mmCIF file of C-alpha atoms and ligand atoms in Angstrom:
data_model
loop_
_atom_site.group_PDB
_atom_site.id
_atom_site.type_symbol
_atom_site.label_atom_id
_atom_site.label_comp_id
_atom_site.label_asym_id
_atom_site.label_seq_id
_atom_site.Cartn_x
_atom_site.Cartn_y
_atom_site.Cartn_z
ATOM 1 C CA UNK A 3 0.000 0.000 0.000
ATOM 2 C CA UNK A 4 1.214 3.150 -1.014
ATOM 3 C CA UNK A 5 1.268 5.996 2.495
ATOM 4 C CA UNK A 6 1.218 9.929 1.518
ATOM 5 C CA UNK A 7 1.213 11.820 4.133
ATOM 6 C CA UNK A 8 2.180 15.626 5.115
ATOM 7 C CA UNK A 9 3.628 17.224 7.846
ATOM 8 C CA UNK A 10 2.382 20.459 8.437
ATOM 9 C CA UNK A 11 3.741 23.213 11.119
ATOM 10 C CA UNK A 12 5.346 26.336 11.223
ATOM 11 C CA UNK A 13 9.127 26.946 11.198
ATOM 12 C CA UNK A 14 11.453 24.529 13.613
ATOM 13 C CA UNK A 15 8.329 22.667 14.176
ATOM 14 C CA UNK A 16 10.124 19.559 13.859
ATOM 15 C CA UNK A 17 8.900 18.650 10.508
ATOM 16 C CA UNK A 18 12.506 17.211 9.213
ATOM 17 C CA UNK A 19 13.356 15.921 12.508
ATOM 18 C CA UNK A 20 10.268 13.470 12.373
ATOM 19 C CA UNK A 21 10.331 13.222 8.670
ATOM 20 C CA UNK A 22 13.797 11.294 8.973
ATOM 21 C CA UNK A 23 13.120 8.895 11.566
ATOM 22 C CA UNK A 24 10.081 8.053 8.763
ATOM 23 C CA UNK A 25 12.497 7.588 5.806
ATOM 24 C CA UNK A 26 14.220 5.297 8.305
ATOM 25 C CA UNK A 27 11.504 3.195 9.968
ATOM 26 C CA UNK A 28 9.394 3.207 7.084
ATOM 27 C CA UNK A 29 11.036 3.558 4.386
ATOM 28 C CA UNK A 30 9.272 6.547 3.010
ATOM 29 C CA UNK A 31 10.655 8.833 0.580
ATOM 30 C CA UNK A 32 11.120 12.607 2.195
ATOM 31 C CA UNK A 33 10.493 15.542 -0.159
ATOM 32 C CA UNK A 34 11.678 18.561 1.426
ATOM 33 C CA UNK A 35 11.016 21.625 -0.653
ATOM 34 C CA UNK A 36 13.017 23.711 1.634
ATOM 35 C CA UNK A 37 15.838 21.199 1.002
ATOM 36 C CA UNK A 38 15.455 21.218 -3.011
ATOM 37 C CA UNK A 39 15.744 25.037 -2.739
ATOM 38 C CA UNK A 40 18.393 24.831 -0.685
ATOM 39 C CA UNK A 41 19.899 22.860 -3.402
ATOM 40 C CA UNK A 42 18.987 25.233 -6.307
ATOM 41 C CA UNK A 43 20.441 27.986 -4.956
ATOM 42 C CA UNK A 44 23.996 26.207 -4.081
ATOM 43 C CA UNK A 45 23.679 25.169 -7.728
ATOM 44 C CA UNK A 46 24.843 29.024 -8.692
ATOM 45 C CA UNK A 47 22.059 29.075 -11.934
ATOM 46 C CA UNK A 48 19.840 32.763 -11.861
ATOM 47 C CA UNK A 49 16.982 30.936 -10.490
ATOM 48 C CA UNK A 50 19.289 30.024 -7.387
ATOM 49 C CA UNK A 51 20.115 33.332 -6.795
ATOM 50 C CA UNK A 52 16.607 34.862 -6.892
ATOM 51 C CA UNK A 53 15.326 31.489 -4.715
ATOM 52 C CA UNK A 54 18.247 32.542 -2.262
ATOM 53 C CA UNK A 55 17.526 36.132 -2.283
ATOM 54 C CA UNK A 56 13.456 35.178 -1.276
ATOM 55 C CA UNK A 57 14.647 32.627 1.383
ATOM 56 C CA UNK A 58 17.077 34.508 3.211
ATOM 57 C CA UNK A 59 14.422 37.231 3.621
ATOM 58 C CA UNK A 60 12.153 34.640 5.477
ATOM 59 C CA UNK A 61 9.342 34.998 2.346
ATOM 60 C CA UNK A 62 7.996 31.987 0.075
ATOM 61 C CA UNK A 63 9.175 31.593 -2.931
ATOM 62 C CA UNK A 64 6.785 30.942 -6.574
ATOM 63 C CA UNK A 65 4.329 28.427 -5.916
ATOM 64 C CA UNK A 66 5.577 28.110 -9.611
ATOM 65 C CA UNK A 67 8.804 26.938 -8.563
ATOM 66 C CA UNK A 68 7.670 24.762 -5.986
ATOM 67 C CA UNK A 69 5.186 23.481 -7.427
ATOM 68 C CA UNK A 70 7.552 22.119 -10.794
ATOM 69 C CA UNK A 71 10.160 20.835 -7.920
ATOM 70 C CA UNK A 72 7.387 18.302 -6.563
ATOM 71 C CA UNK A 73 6.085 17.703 -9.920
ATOM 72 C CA UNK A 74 9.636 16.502 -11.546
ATOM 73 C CA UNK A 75 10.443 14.422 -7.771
ATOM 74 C CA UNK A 76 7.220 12.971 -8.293
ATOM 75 C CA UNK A 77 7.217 11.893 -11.961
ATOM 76 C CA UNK A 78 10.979 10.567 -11.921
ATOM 77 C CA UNK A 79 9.980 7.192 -9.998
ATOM 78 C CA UNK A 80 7.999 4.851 -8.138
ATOM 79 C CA UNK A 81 8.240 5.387 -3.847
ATOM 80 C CA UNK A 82 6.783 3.036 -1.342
ATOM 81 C CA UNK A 83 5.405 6.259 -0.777
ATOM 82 C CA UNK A 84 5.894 10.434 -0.062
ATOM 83 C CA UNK A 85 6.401 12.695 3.387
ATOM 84 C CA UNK A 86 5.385 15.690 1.905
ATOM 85 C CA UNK A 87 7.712 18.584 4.644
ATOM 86 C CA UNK A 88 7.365 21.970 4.556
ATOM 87 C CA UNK A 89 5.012 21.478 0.935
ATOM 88 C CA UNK A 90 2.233 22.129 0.415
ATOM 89 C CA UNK A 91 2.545 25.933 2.378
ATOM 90 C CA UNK A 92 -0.137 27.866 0.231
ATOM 91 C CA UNK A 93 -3.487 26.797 -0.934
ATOM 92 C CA UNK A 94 -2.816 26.888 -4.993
ATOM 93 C CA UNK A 95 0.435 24.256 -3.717
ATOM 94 C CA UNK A 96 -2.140 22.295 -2.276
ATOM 95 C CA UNK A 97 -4.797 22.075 -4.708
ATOM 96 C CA UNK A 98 -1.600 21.409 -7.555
ATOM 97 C CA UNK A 99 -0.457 17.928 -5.098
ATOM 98 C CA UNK A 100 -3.627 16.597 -4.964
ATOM 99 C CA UNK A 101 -4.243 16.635 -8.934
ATOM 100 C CA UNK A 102 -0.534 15.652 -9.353
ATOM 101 C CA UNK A 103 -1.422 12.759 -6.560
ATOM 102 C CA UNK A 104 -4.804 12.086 -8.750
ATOM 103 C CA UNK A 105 -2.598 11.548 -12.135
ATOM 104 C CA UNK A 106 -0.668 8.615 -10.221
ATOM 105 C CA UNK A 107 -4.232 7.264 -8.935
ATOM 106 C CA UNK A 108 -2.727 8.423 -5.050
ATOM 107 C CA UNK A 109 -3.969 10.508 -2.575
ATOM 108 C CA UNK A 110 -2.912 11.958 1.086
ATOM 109 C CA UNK A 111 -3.696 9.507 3.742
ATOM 110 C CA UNK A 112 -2.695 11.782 6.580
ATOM 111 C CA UNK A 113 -1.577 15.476 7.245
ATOM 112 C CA UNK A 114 0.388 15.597 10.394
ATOM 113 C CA UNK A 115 -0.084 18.729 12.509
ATOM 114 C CA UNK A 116 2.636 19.858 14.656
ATOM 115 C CA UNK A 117 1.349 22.532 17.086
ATOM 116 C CA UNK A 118 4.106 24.386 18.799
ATOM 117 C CA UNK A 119 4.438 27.744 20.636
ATOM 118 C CA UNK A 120 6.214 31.018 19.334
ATOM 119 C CA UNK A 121 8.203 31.182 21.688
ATOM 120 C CA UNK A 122 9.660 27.682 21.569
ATOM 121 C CA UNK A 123 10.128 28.138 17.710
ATOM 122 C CA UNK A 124 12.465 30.582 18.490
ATOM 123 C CA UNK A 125 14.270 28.476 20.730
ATOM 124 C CA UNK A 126 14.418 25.270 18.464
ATOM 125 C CA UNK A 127 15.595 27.501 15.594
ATOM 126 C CA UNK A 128 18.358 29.773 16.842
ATOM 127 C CA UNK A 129 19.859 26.674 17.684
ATOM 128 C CA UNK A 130 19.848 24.422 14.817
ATOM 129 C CA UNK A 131 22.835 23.042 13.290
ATOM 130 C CA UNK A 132 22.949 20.378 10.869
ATOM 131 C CA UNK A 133 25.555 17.722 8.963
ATOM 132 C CA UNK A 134 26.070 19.184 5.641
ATOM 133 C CA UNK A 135 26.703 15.853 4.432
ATOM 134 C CA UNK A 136 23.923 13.327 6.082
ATOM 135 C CA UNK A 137 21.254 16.243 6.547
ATOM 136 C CA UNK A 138 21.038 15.362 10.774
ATOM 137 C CA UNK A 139 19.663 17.675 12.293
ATOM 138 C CA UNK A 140 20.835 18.774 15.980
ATOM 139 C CA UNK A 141 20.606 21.425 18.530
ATOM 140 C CA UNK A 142 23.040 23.700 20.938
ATOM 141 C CA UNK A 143 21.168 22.258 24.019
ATOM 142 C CA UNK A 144 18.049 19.830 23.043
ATOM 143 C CA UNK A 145 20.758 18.172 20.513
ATOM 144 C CA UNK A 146 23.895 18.192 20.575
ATOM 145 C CA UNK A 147 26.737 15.761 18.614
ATOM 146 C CA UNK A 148 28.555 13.187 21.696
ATOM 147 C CA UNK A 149 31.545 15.034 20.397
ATOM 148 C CA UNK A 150 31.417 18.242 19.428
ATOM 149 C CA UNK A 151 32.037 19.260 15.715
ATOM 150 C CA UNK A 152 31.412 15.960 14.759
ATOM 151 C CA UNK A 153 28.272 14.303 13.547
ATOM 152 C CA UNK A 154 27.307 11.299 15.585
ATOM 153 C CA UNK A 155 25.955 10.065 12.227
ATOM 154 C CA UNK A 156 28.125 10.219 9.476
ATOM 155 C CA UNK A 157 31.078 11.619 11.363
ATOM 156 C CA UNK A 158 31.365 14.718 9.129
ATOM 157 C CA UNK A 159 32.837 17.913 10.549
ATOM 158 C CA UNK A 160 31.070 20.376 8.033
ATOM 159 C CA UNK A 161 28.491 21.042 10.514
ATOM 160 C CA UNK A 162 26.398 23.982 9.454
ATOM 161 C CA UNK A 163 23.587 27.073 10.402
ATOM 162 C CA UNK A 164 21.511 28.336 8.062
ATOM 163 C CA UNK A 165 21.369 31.784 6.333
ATOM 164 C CA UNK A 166 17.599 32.142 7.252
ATOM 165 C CA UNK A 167 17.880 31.167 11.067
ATOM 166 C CA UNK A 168 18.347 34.795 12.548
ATOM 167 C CA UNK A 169 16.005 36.660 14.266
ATOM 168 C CA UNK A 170 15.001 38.916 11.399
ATOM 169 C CA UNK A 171 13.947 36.002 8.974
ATOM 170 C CA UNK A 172 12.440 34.404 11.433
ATOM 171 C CA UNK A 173 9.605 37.134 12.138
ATOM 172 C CA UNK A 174 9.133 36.999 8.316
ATOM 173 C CA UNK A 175 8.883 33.208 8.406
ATOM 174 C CA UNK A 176 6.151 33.033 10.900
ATOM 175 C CA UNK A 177 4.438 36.070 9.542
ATOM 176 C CA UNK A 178 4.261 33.960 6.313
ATOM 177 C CA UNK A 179 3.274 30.821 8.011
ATOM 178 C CA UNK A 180 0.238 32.437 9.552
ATOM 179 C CA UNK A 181 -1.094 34.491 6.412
ATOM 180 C CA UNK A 182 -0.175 31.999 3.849
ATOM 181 C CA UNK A 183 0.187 28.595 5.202
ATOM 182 C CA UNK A 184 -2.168 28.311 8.371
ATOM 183 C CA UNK A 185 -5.077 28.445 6.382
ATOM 184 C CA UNK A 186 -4.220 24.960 5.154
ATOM 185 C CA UNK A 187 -5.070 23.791 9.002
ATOM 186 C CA UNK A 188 -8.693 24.581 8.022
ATOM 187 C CA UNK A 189 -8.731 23.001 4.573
ATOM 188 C CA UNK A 190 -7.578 19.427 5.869
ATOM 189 C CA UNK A 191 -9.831 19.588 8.774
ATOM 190 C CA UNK A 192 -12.490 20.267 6.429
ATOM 191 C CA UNK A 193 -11.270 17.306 4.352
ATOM 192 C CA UNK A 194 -11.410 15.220 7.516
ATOM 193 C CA UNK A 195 -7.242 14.573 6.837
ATOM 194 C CA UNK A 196 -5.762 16.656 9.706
ATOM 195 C CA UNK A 197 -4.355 14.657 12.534
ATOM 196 C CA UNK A 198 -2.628 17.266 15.499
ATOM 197 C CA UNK A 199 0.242 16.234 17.459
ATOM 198 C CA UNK A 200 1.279 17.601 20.314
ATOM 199 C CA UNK A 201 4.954 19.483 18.489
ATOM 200 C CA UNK A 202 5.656 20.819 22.394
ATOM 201 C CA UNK A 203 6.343 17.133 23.790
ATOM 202 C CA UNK A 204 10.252 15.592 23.443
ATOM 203 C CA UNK A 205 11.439 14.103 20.473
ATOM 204 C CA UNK A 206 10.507 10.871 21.238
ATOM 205 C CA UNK A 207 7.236 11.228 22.675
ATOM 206 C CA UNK A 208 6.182 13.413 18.897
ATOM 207 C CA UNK A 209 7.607 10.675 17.016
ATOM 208 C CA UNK A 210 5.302 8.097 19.384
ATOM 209 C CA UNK A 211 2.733 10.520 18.469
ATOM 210 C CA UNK A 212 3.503 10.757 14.589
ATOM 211 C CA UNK A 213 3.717 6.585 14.841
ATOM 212 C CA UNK A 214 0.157 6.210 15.789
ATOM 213 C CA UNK A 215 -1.136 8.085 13.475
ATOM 214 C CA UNK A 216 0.629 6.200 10.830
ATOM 215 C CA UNK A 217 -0.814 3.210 12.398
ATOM 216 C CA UNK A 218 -3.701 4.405 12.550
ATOM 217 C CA UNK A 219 -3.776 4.887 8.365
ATOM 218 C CA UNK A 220 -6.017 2.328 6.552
ATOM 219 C CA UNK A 221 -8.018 1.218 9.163
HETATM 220 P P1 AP5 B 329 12.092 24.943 5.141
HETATM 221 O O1 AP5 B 329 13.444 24.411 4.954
HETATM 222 O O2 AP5 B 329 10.920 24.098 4.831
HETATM 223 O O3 AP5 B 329 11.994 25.533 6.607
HETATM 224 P P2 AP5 B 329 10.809 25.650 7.668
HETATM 225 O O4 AP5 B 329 9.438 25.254 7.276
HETATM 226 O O5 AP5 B 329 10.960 27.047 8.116
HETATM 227 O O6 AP5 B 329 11.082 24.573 8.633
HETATM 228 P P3 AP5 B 329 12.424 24.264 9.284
HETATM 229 O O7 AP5 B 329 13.274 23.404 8.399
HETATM 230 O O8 AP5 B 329 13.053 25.555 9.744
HETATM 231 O O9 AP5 B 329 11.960 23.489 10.589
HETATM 232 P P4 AP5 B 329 11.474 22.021 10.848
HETATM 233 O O10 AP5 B 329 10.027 22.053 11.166
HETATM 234 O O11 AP5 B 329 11.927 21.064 9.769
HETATM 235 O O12 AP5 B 329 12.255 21.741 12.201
HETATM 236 P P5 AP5 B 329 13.537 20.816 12.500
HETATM 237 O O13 AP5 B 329 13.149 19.373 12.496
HETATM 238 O O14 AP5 B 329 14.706 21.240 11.689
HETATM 239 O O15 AP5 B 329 11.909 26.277 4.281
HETATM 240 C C1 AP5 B 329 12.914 27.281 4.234
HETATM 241 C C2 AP5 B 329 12.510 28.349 3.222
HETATM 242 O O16 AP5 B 329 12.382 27.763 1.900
HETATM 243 C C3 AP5 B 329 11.141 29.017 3.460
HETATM 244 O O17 AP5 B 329 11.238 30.089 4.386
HETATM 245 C C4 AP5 B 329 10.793 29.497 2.035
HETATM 246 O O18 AP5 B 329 11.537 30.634 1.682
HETATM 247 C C5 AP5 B 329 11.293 28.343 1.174
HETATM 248 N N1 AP5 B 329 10.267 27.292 0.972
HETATM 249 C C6 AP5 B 329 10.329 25.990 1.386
HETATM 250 N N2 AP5 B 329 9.244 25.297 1.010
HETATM 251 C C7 AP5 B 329 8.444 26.197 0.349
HETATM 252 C C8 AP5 B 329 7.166 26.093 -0.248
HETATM 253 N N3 AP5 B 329 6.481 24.925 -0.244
HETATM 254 N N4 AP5 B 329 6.640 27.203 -0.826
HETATM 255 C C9 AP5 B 329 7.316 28.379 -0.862
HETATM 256 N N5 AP5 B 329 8.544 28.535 -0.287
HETATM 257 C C10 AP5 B 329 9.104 27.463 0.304
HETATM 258 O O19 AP5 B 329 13.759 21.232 14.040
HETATM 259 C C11 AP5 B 329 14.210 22.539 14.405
HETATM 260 C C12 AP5 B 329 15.144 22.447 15.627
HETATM 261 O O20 AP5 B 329 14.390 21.997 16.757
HETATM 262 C C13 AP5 B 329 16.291 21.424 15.478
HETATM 263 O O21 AP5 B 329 17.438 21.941 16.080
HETATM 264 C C14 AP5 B 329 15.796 20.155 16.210
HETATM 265 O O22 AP5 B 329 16.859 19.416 16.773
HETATM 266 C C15 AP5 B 329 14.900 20.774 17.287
HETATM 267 N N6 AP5 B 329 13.723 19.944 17.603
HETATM 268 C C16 AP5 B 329 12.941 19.237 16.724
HETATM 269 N N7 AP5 B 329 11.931 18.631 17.377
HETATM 270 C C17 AP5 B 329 12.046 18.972 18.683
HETATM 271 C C18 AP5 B 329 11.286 18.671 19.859
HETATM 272 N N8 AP5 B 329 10.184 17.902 19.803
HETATM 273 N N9 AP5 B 329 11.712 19.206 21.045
HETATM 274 C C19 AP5 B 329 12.822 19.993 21.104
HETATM 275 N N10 AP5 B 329 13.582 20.313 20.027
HETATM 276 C C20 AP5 B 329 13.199 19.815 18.826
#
């Protein structure tokens, strides 16, 4: 059985936290359209420079863009199935995955909710680093490597922060979130797909939370 789902929350909700112990335990494909971005703009082509340019300023970028990014994952291969993170963030994105899901005969079993203060946010995102080789994500405090500068992982040194984790983007970020993306909480209730998890709990407990759920699909 193929298992969409989408995890839905504002900025260091935990989205790609919980979407890689998925890719690992299930076996789920993740398709992070902050991560494709990320890699369009390293790629030094225009459109990375005006995607960086948008990003570092907290805003969305073209639900053009994004939109085509998901389409060409989607279309180059068969997945046991898709954790949609950080995608769909505006309603137009949303309407566009459920006709591209339609044209593979899929649908979105689940979107995952993950409700967590402001102030918290704040927290979890001025101290994020990650492994820019395996993606793991850590923290200064919540997080850290056993051995610091090295990920526990992969045992890569080029730990990094990103551009758009300051204080200034981050306002922007939320401010987005709540105009643009929020109203998506609405939609999926009204669809009967949205499925809150408590975001504020550990780690461990949110990916207990995030299990049952997937459990929970097709029954
Ligand atoms: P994107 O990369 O998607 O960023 P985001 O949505 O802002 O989400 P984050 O990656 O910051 O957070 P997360 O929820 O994944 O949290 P994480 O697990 O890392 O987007 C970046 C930009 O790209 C956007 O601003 C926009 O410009 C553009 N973009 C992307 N998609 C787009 C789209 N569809 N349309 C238009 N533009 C788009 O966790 C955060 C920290 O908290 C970590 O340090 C982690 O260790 C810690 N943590 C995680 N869970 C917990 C917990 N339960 N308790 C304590 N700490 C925790």
């Amino acid at each position: 059985m193929t298992i969409n789902i989408i995890l839905l929350g504002p900025p260091g909700a935990g989205k790609g936290t919980q979407a890689r112990t998925l890719v690992e335990q299930r076996g789920l494909v993740q398709l992070s359209t902050g991560d494709m971005l990320r890699d369009a703009r390293s790629s030094g082509t225009e459109m990375g420079r005006r995607v960086a340019e948008v990003m570092d300023k907290g805003q969305l970028v073209t639900d053009e863009i994004v939109i085509g990014l998901i389409r060409e994952k989607l279309e180059s291969g068969d997945a046991p199935g898709f954790i949609f993170d950080g995608f769909p963030r505006t309603l137009p994105q949303a309407d566009a995955l459920n006709d591209l899901l339609a044209g593979m005969g899929q649908s979105i079993d689940a979107v995952i909710e993950m409700r967590v203060d402001d102030a918290a946010l704040v927290d979890r995102i001025s101290g994020r680093f990650t492994c820019g080789n395996c993606g793991e994500v850590y923290h200064d405090t919540t997080r850290p490597t056993a051995a610091e500068g090295t990920c526990d992982v992969c045992g890569s040194t080029d730990l990094k922060r990103r551009a758009d984790d300051n204080a200034d983007a981050l306002k922007t970020r939320l401010l987005e979130y709540y105009k643009k993306t929020s109203p998506l909480i609405g939609y999926y209730y009204a669809t009967k797909q949205l499925q809150p998890v408590d975001g504020m709990a550990d780690v461990a407990e949110v990916g207990r939370q995030v299990a049952a759920v997937m459990d929970g699909i097709g029954r």
